[in-house]
Amino acid sequence: MNWLDVIAEVDLADGAAELFRTKFGGEPDGVWIAPGRVNLIGEHIDYAGGLVLPFALPYATAVAVRRREDSTMRAVSTHTDESWTGELGEIGPGTPSGWAAYVAGVSWALREHGVGGVDVAVHSSVPVGSGLSSSAALECSFALALSELFDLQVDRKVLIQASIRAENEIAGASTGGMDQNIAMSAQAGHALLLDCLDGSTRQIPLDLEASGTELLVIDTNAPHRLVDGQYGARRQALDTAYAELGVTTLRGLDVEQAVSGLVDDTLVRRVRHVVSEIGRVEQAAALLDRGAAGTELGELMTASHRSLRDDYEVSSPELDSAVDAALRAGAHGARMTGGGFGGSAIALVPSDLVQAVASEIGSSATRYDLPVPTFLTAEPSGSAHRFF
Ligand code: GLA
């Protein structure tokens, strides 16, 4: 079974600084680190003004950055040979393309705050394309670096918005704001209840051990892509539903009310997912408030998966295989996490069954001729910060 090692922050920071010295010469001004995430529950509803419940992973991205006196930007990464050098003035939708859009886009989004040129070297332990928010980890570590190096005097809310704009407008992925919010606001040992309608947050203690459970993160190794049409199509379907219902949000409606005004079956199912998922997050938060991260939470997670699979249609054979196998082997519950269409699943597992569940998930992948999954450690971790 493949388990992905957690890389200590000091080693992540060293990796970024080492690349910096090799590619640019001299020392970076500092290294900043931001985490990837999983979402416990509340999927595909951040852009619908819903409630989400993510927490930060101990896998993270480090950026070594040095301020320049001109308006040139140079970006390199240990992950790929693809680097980018350009002028701040040339950054715009689609330019640069590829991974550099996530850093250049942040500089672009913060341009009116007085950001200048930088050299940046990236080193990360967040798997890329796995639905664990590698892009937000990159945006947020870099946004914090810019904020400190150029003394922007803005709070994290501004940096969160800049990171979201980088992703939406420069990288062209029309994602909601869950990932950037958790990367910037996570607290170790807690999940974050984020209300995407008014932006309010509440930290909820997440002590899985006390409930005798562990959260298994399963990277199916089936790459997911959010820059293609499916994610945007889900958002568009909801816009159509709002127009037909004459509302600006589905919050506060029950499922009956919400679907009664709709005719098209696809719209009915999309809306049913959103409204029922908001209800499940409320119930999950209430369970966590009572310190009950066991069977009932598991049932909500499994119901969330079914809704995402059948009504919202964002699952995939790899995710379904992992979820079904986890349940067969005794997990309290399991679901896809993140954007879907591949990527990662999570399973809430009684502590003594972790190996058995992981093994059944692996066997199921082999049986269906799917990629061999990788398992990750899910220790609720802290937010973006300066390492040195
Ligand atoms: C991706 C997006 C998030 C969110 C999830 C689905 O991770 O970046 O904004 O929409 O998908 O819940």
Short mmCIF file of C-alpha atoms and ligand atoms in Angstrom, two decimals:
data_model
loop_
_atom_site.label_atom_id
_atom_site.label_comp_id
_atom_site.label_asym_id
_atom_site.label_seq_id
_atom_site.Cartn_x
_atom_site.Cartn_y
_atom_site.Cartn_z
CA MET A 1 0.00 0.00 0.00
CA ASN A 2 1.29 3.45 -0.88
CA TRP A 3 1.23 6.01 1.92
CA LEU A 4 2.35 9.53 1.12
CA ASP A 5 4.91 10.73 3.67
CA VAL A 6 4.35 14.07 5.33
CA ILE A 7 7.38 16.28 4.66
CA ALA A 8 8.46 18.33 7.67
CA GLU A 9 8.12 22.09 7.18
CA VAL A 10 11.83 22.59 7.59
CA ASP A 11 12.50 20.22 4.70
CA LEU A 12 9.84 21.83 2.53
CA ALA A 13 11.34 25.25 3.21
CA ASP A 14 14.84 23.92 2.53
CA GLY A 15 13.68 22.46 -0.78
CA ALA A 16 12.27 25.79 -1.91
CA ALA A 17 15.31 27.77 -0.71
CA GLU A 18 17.71 25.30 -2.35
CA LEU A 19 15.94 25.61 -5.70
CA PHE A 20 15.98 29.38 -5.28
CA ARG A 21 19.77 29.44 -4.79
CA THR A 22 20.35 27.13 -7.76
CA LYS A 23 18.13 28.99 -10.20
CA PHE A 24 18.50 32.61 -9.12
CA GLY A 25 21.68 32.76 -7.00
CA GLY A 26 21.84 34.31 -3.53
CA GLU A 27 19.32 33.93 -0.73
CA PRO A 28 15.54 34.42 -0.74
CA ASP A 29 14.15 37.16 1.52
CA GLY A 30 12.02 34.51 3.20
CA VAL A 31 9.99 31.31 2.83
CA TRP A 32 6.22 31.14 3.28
CA ILE A 33 4.14 27.99 3.61
CA ALA A 34 0.42 27.25 3.05
CA PRO A 35 -1.48 23.95 3.37
CA GLY A 36 -3.59 21.79 1.10
CA ARG A 37 -6.99 20.71 2.41
CA VAL A 38 -9.74 18.14 2.48
CA ASN A 39 -13.38 19.04 2.81
CA LEU A 40 -15.19 16.98 5.44
CA ILE A 41 -18.57 17.79 3.96
CA GLY A 42 -20.29 20.54 1.94
CA GLU A 43 -19.24 19.83 -1.63
CA HIS A 44 -19.92 21.96 -4.68
CA ILE A 45 -21.89 24.45 -2.65
CA ASP A 46 -19.31 27.14 -1.85
CA TYR A 47 -20.14 28.94 -5.09
CA ALA A 48 -23.84 28.57 -4.24
CA GLY A 49 -23.66 30.51 -0.97
CA GLY A 50 -23.67 27.26 1.02
CA LEU A 51 -21.86 26.02 4.11
CA VAL A 52 -18.61 24.06 3.91
CA LEU A 53 -16.52 22.26 6.51
CA PRO A 54 -12.91 21.83 5.33
CA PHE A 55 -9.71 21.40 7.29
CA ALA A 56 -6.05 21.91 6.38
CA LEU A 57 -3.78 18.93 5.70
CA PRO A 58 -0.20 18.51 6.90
CA TYR A 59 0.82 18.53 3.19
CA ALA A 60 1.80 22.03 2.12
CA THR A 61 3.49 24.30 -0.40
CA ALA A 62 6.56 26.41 0.34
CA VAL A 63 7.57 29.45 -1.69
CA ALA A 64 11.01 31.03 -1.39
CA VAL A 65 10.68 34.62 -2.57
CA ARG A 66 12.97 37.63 -3.07
CA ARG A 67 11.80 41.09 -3.90
CA ARG A 68 13.19 42.74 -7.04
CA GLU A 69 13.55 46.42 -7.77
CA ASP A 70 11.98 46.14 -11.25
CA SER A 71 8.67 44.74 -12.51
CA THR A 72 9.97 41.39 -13.73
CA MET A 73 8.71 38.14 -12.28
CA ARG A 74 10.56 34.83 -12.45
CA ALA A 75 8.92 31.63 -11.22
CA VAL A 76 10.43 28.12 -10.93
CA SER A 77 9.27 24.91 -9.26
CA THR A 78 10.80 21.61 -8.17
CA HIS A 79 7.71 19.93 -9.60
CA THR A 80 8.32 20.74 -13.25
CA ASP A 81 10.95 22.09 -15.65
CA GLU A 82 8.36 24.53 -16.92
CA SER A 83 9.37 27.99 -15.60
CA TRP A 84 8.04 31.46 -16.33
CA THR A 85 9.70 34.85 -16.73
CA GLY A 86 7.61 37.86 -17.61
CA GLU A 87 6.65 41.43 -16.82
CA LEU A 88 3.87 42.24 -14.37
CA GLY A 89 2.20 44.31 -17.07
CA GLU A 90 1.78 41.34 -19.38
CA ILE A 91 -0.16 39.19 -16.89
CA GLY A 92 -3.80 38.77 -17.91
CA PRO A 93 -6.43 36.08 -18.55
CA GLY A 94 -4.54 33.04 -19.93
CA THR A 95 -1.08 34.69 -19.56
CA PRO A 96 0.89 33.01 -18.25
CA SER A 97 -0.68 29.60 -18.76
CA GLY A 98 0.04 26.49 -16.70
CA TRP A 99 1.07 26.47 -13.06
CA ALA A 100 2.68 29.94 -13.18
CA ALA A 101 -0.81 31.46 -13.58
CA TYR A 102 -1.43 30.74 -9.89
CA VAL A 103 1.48 32.91 -8.75
CA ALA A 104 1.45 35.54 -11.51
CA GLY A 105 -2.31 35.86 -11.01
CA VAL A 106 -1.83 36.79 -7.37
CA SER A 107 0.67 39.53 -8.27
CA TRP A 108 -1.84 40.75 -10.86
CA ALA A 109 -4.72 40.75 -8.38
CA LEU A 110 -2.67 42.72 -5.83
CA ARG A 111 -1.20 45.16 -8.37
CA GLU A 112 -3.11 48.21 -7.16
CA HIS A 113 -1.76 47.61 -3.65
CA GLY A 114 1.79 48.28 -4.85
CA VAL A 115 3.26 44.87 -5.64
CA GLY A 116 6.49 44.86 -7.69
CA GLY A 117 8.65 42.18 -9.31
CA VAL A 118 9.87 39.07 -7.47
CA ASP A 119 11.77 35.84 -7.95
CA VAL A 120 9.89 32.83 -6.59
CA ALA A 121 10.88 29.17 -6.18
CA VAL A 122 8.22 26.59 -5.26
CA HIS A 123 8.48 23.25 -3.48
CA SER A 124 5.37 21.33 -2.44
CA SER A 125 4.17 18.13 -0.82
CA VAL A 126 0.53 18.63 -1.87
CA PRO A 127 -0.17 16.18 -4.70
CA VAL A 128 -1.06 18.08 -7.87
CA GLY A 129 -4.33 17.32 -9.64
CA SER A 130 -5.63 15.29 -6.70
CA GLY A 131 -8.42 17.59 -5.54
CA LEU A 132 -6.45 18.51 -2.42
CA SER A 133 -6.07 22.15 -3.30
CA SER A 134 -2.49 22.41 -4.49
CA SER A 135 -3.44 25.55 -6.39
CA ALA A 136 -4.81 27.41 -3.36
CA ALA A 137 -1.76 26.35 -1.30
CA LEU A 138 0.42 27.96 -3.96
CA GLU A 139 -1.70 31.10 -4.30
CA CYS A 140 -1.99 31.65 -0.56
CA SER A 141 1.65 31.05 0.37
CA PHE A 142 2.64 33.49 -2.36
CA ALA A 143 -0.03 36.07 -1.47
CA LEU A 144 1.25 36.13 2.10
CA ALA A 145 4.83 36.49 0.84
CA LEU A 146 3.88 39.50 -1.33
CA SER A 147 1.92 41.06 1.49
CA GLU A 148 4.93 40.95 3.81
CA LEU A 149 7.66 41.78 1.28
CA PHE A 150 5.82 44.82 -0.08
CA ASP A 151 4.34 45.77 3.29
CA LEU A 152 0.86 45.85 1.79
CA GLN A 153 -0.93 46.48 5.11
CA VAL A 154 -3.94 44.41 4.03
CA ASP A 155 -5.67 41.73 6.08
CA ARG A 156 -6.03 38.09 5.09
CA LYS A 157 -9.48 38.66 3.61
CA VAL A 158 -7.88 40.79 0.88
CA LEU A 159 -5.26 38.09 0.25
CA ILE A 160 -7.99 35.44 0.05
CA GLN A 161 -9.89 37.49 -2.54
CA ALA A 162 -6.70 38.10 -4.55
CA SER A 163 -6.00 34.35 -4.56
CA ILE A 164 -9.54 33.59 -5.74
CA ARG A 165 -9.24 36.18 -8.53
CA ALA A 166 -5.92 34.67 -9.65
CA GLU A 167 -7.61 31.32 -10.03
CA ASN A 168 -10.85 32.58 -11.61
CA GLU A 169 -9.54 35.30 -13.88
CA ILE A 170 -5.95 34.41 -14.77
CA ALA A 171 -5.89 30.58 -14.51
CA GLY A 172 -9.46 30.41 -15.84
CA ALA A 173 -10.84 27.97 -13.23
CA SER A 174 -14.24 29.22 -12.06
CA THR A 175 -13.89 27.73 -8.58
CA GLY A 176 -15.57 29.01 -5.40
CA GLY A 177 -13.59 30.33 -2.43
CA MET A 178 -13.47 27.38 -0.03
CA ASP A 179 -9.87 26.39 -0.70
CA GLN A 180 -8.33 29.83 -0.31
CA ASN A 181 -10.35 30.47 2.85
CA ILE A 182 -9.18 27.32 4.58
CA ALA A 183 -5.55 27.80 3.49
CA MET A 184 -5.58 31.26 5.08
CA SER A 185 -7.80 30.58 8.12
CA ALA A 186 -7.13 27.00 9.25
CA GLN A 187 -6.40 26.29 12.89
CA ALA A 188 -4.61 23.09 13.92
CA GLY A 189 -6.97 20.55 15.49
CA HIS A 190 -10.03 22.23 13.99
CA ALA A 191 -12.30 22.14 10.97
CA LEU A 192 -13.54 25.47 9.65
CA LEU A 193 -17.27 26.03 9.25
CA LEU A 194 -17.39 28.62 6.49
CA ASP A 195 -20.63 30.33 5.55
CA CYS A 196 -20.14 31.22 1.90
CA LEU A 197 -23.17 33.51 1.88
CA ASP A 198 -21.85 36.08 4.36
CA GLY A 199 -18.21 34.97 4.67
CA SER A 200 -18.45 34.29 8.41
CA THR A 201 -16.39 31.47 9.91
CA ARG A 202 -16.36 29.31 13.01
CA GLN A 203 -13.55 27.03 14.16
CA ILE A 204 -14.88 23.65 15.34
CA PRO A 205 -12.61 21.32 17.32
CA LEU A 206 -12.02 18.10 15.38
CA ASP A 207 -10.68 15.43 17.68
CA LEU A 208 -11.09 12.26 15.67
CA GLU A 209 -8.99 10.22 18.08
CA ALA A 210 -11.40 10.96 20.92
CA SER A 211 -14.17 9.40 18.79
CA GLY A 212 -12.00 6.35 18.09
CA THR A 213 -11.84 7.21 14.41
CA GLU A 214 -9.38 8.24 11.74
CA LEU A 215 -9.97 10.05 8.52
CA LEU A 216 -8.38 8.23 5.64
CA VAL A 217 -7.60 10.36 2.59
CA ILE A 218 -7.49 8.38 -0.62
CA ASP A 219 -5.86 9.93 -3.67
CA THR A 220 -7.29 7.82 -6.50
CA ASN A 221 -4.47 8.97 -8.78
CA ALA A 222 -7.08 9.62 -11.44
CA PRO A 223 -6.21 13.22 -12.31
CA HIS A 224 -9.01 15.75 -12.04
CA ARG A 225 -9.22 18.98 -13.94
CA LEU A 226 -11.31 21.97 -13.00
CA VAL A 227 -10.29 24.16 -15.93
CA ASP A 228 -12.49 22.11 -18.28
CA GLY A 229 -16.19 22.64 -18.88
CA GLN A 230 -17.82 20.38 -16.28
CA TYR A 231 -17.22 22.52 -13.21
CA GLY A 232 -18.40 25.66 -15.00
CA ALA A 233 -21.44 23.81 -16.32
CA ARG A 234 -22.56 23.03 -12.75
CA ARG A 235 -22.34 26.68 -11.85
CA GLN A 236 -24.30 27.65 -14.94
CA ALA A 237 -27.05 25.14 -14.15
CA LEU A 238 -27.52 26.80 -10.77
CA ASP A 239 -27.67 30.25 -12.37
CA THR A 240 -30.45 28.95 -14.61
CA ALA A 241 -32.27 27.53 -11.59
CA TYR A 242 -32.03 30.83 -9.69
CA ALA A 243 -33.53 32.63 -12.68
CA GLU A 244 -36.36 30.13 -12.97
CA LEU A 245 -37.10 30.27 -9.26
CA GLY A 246 -36.72 34.04 -9.06
CA VAL A 247 -34.23 33.80 -6.18
CA THR A 248 -30.60 34.83 -5.69
CA THR A 249 -29.77 31.99 -3.30
CA LEU A 250 -31.10 28.57 -2.36
CA ARG A 251 -30.23 29.13 1.30
CA GLY A 252 -33.21 28.92 3.58
CA LEU A 253 -35.27 26.83 1.14
CA ASP A 254 -36.13 23.20 1.83
CA VAL A 255 -35.80 20.61 -0.91
CA GLU A 256 -39.55 20.53 -1.66
CA GLN A 257 -39.79 24.30 -2.00
CA ALA A 258 -36.67 24.52 -4.11
CA VAL A 259 -37.55 21.84 -6.66
CA SER A 260 -41.28 22.54 -6.92
CA GLY A 261 -40.68 25.50 -9.24
CA LEU A 262 -38.44 23.57 -11.63
CA VAL A 263 -39.40 21.41 -14.60
CA ASP A 264 -36.13 20.22 -16.08
CA ASP A 265 -35.01 16.98 -14.42
CA THR A 266 -31.32 17.85 -14.49
CA LEU A 267 -31.98 21.18 -12.77
CA VAL A 268 -34.14 19.43 -10.17
CA ARG A 269 -31.29 17.07 -9.33
CA ARG A 270 -28.62 19.80 -9.25
CA VAL A 271 -30.74 21.91 -6.91
CA ARG A 272 -31.69 18.93 -4.76
CA HIS A 273 -27.98 18.28 -4.21
CA VAL A 274 -27.24 21.86 -3.19
CA VAL A 275 -30.15 22.20 -0.78
CA SER A 276 -29.76 18.77 0.81
CA GLU A 277 -25.98 19.21 1.13
CA ILE A 278 -26.42 22.48 3.03
CA GLY A 279 -28.65 20.59 5.47
CA ARG A 280 -26.04 17.85 5.87
CA VAL A 281 -23.32 20.38 6.72
CA GLU A 282 -25.54 21.90 9.42
CA GLN A 283 -26.08 18.45 10.90
CA ALA A 284 -22.38 17.57 10.66
CA ALA A 285 -21.38 20.79 12.43
CA ALA A 286 -23.86 20.02 15.22
CA LEU A 287 -22.34 16.54 15.61
CA LEU A 288 -18.81 17.93 15.78
CA ASP A 289 -19.95 20.47 18.35
CA ARG A 290 -20.93 17.48 20.50
CA GLY A 291 -17.59 15.80 19.79
CA ALA A 292 -19.41 13.01 17.92
CA ALA A 293 -17.28 12.10 14.91
CA GLY A 294 -18.56 8.52 14.58
CA THR A 295 -21.35 6.64 12.81
CA GLU A 296 -23.77 9.53 12.39
CA LEU A 297 -21.14 11.75 10.80
CA GLY A 298 -20.19 8.82 8.59
CA GLU A 299 -23.78 8.43 7.42
CA LEU A 300 -23.93 12.09 6.43
CA MET A 301 -20.70 11.70 4.47
CA THR A 302 -22.02 8.70 2.57
CA ALA A 303 -25.30 10.49 1.82
CA SER A 304 -23.24 13.41 0.52
CA HIS A 305 -21.36 11.09 -1.81
CA ARG A 306 -24.55 9.55 -3.20
CA SER A 307 -25.97 12.99 -3.84
CA LEU A 308 -22.77 14.08 -5.62
CA ARG A 309 -22.73 10.86 -7.63
CA ASP A 310 -26.39 10.64 -8.62
CA ASP A 311 -27.79 14.17 -8.49
CA TYR A 312 -24.79 16.39 -9.11
CA GLU A 313 -22.91 13.88 -11.29
CA VAL A 314 -19.38 14.91 -10.36
CA SER A 315 -18.05 11.56 -9.15
CA SER A 316 -16.03 9.05 -11.19
CA PRO A 317 -15.52 5.26 -11.26
CA GLU A 318 -12.32 5.63 -9.22
CA LEU A 319 -14.06 7.65 -6.50
CA ASP A 320 -17.06 5.30 -6.40
CA SER A 321 -14.77 2.29 -6.15
CA ALA A 322 -12.92 3.83 -3.19
CA VAL A 323 -16.12 4.82 -1.39
CA ASP A 324 -17.86 1.47 -1.90
CA ALA A 325 -14.78 -0.48 -0.84
CA ALA A 326 -14.34 1.65 2.29
CA LEU A 327 -17.96 1.03 3.32
CA ARG A 328 -17.68 -2.72 2.64
CA ALA A 329 -14.62 -2.91 4.88
CA GLY A 330 -16.34 -1.20 7.81
CA ALA A 331 -15.88 2.57 7.39
CA HIS A 332 -18.52 4.68 9.18
CA GLY A 333 -18.87 6.68 5.97
CA ALA A 334 -17.02 7.78 2.86
CA ARG A 335 -17.29 10.35 0.11
CA MET A 336 -15.46 12.10 -2.66
CA THR A 337 -13.85 15.37 -1.56
CA GLY A 338 -13.03 18.48 -3.57
CA GLY A 339 -14.07 19.14 -7.14
CA GLY A 340 -14.51 15.49 -8.18
CA PHE A 341 -14.19 13.95 -11.67
CA GLY A 342 -11.25 12.01 -10.22
CA GLY A 343 -9.02 13.30 -7.45
CA SER A 344 -9.52 12.20 -3.84
CA ALA A 345 -12.01 10.54 -1.51
CA ILE A 346 -12.15 10.44 2.28
CA ALA A 347 -13.34 7.71 4.62
CA LEU A 348 -14.20 7.98 8.31
CA VAL A 349 -12.86 4.76 9.76
CA PRO A 350 -12.82 3.15 13.23
CA SER A 351 -9.14 3.35 14.21
CA ASP A 352 -8.63 -0.41 14.34
CA LEU A 353 -9.93 -0.86 10.78
CA VAL A 354 -7.69 1.62 8.96
CA GLN A 355 -5.39 -1.00 7.42
CA ALA A 356 -8.29 -3.28 6.44
CA VAL A 357 -10.16 -0.41 4.78
CA ALA A 358 -7.08 0.80 2.92
CA SER A 359 -6.38 -2.73 1.75
CA GLU A 360 -9.95 -3.23 0.45
CA ILE A 361 -9.78 0.09 -1.41
CA GLY A 362 -6.51 -1.03 -3.03
CA SER A 363 -7.94 -4.45 -3.98
CA SER A 364 -11.04 -2.85 -5.47
CA ALA A 365 -8.91 -0.55 -7.65
CA THR A 366 -6.96 -3.56 -8.89
CA ARG A 367 -10.16 -5.54 -9.52
CA TYR A 368 -11.60 -2.76 -11.69
CA ASP A 369 -8.28 -2.04 -13.38
CA LEU A 370 -8.08 1.46 -11.92
CA PRO A 371 -4.92 3.37 -10.93
CA VAL A 372 -3.31 2.27 -7.66
CA PRO A 373 -4.46 4.74 -4.95
CA THR A 374 -2.21 6.60 -2.53
CA PHE A 375 -3.21 7.14 1.12
CA LEU A 376 -2.56 10.33 3.03
CA THR A 377 -2.49 11.33 6.69
CA ALA A 378 -5.25 13.73 7.72
CA GLU A 379 -4.11 15.67 10.78
CA PRO A 380 -6.05 18.97 10.96
CA SER A 381 -3.25 21.51 10.49
CA GLY A 382 -2.61 25.25 10.63
CA SER A 383 -2.88 28.05 8.07
CA ALA A 384 -0.48 29.96 5.80
CA HIS A 385 2.51 31.43 7.65
CA ARG A 386 6.04 32.66 7.25
CA PHE A 387 8.60 29.96 7.92
CA PHE A 388 11.66 32.25 8.03
C1 GLA B 1 -12.87 22.82 -5.91
C2 GLA B 1 -13.04 24.33 -5.84
C3 GLA B 1 -13.80 24.73 -4.59
C4 GLA B 1 -15.08 23.92 -4.42
C5 GLA B 1 -14.82 22.44 -4.61
C6 GLA B 1 -16.07 21.62 -4.59
O1 GLA B 1 -12.03 22.41 -4.89
O2 GLA B 1 -11.78 24.96 -5.85
O3 GLA B 1 -14.07 26.10 -4.64
O4 GLA B 1 -16.08 24.37 -5.29
O5 GLA B 1 -14.13 22.19 -5.82
O6 GLA B 1 -16.69 21.69 -3.35
#
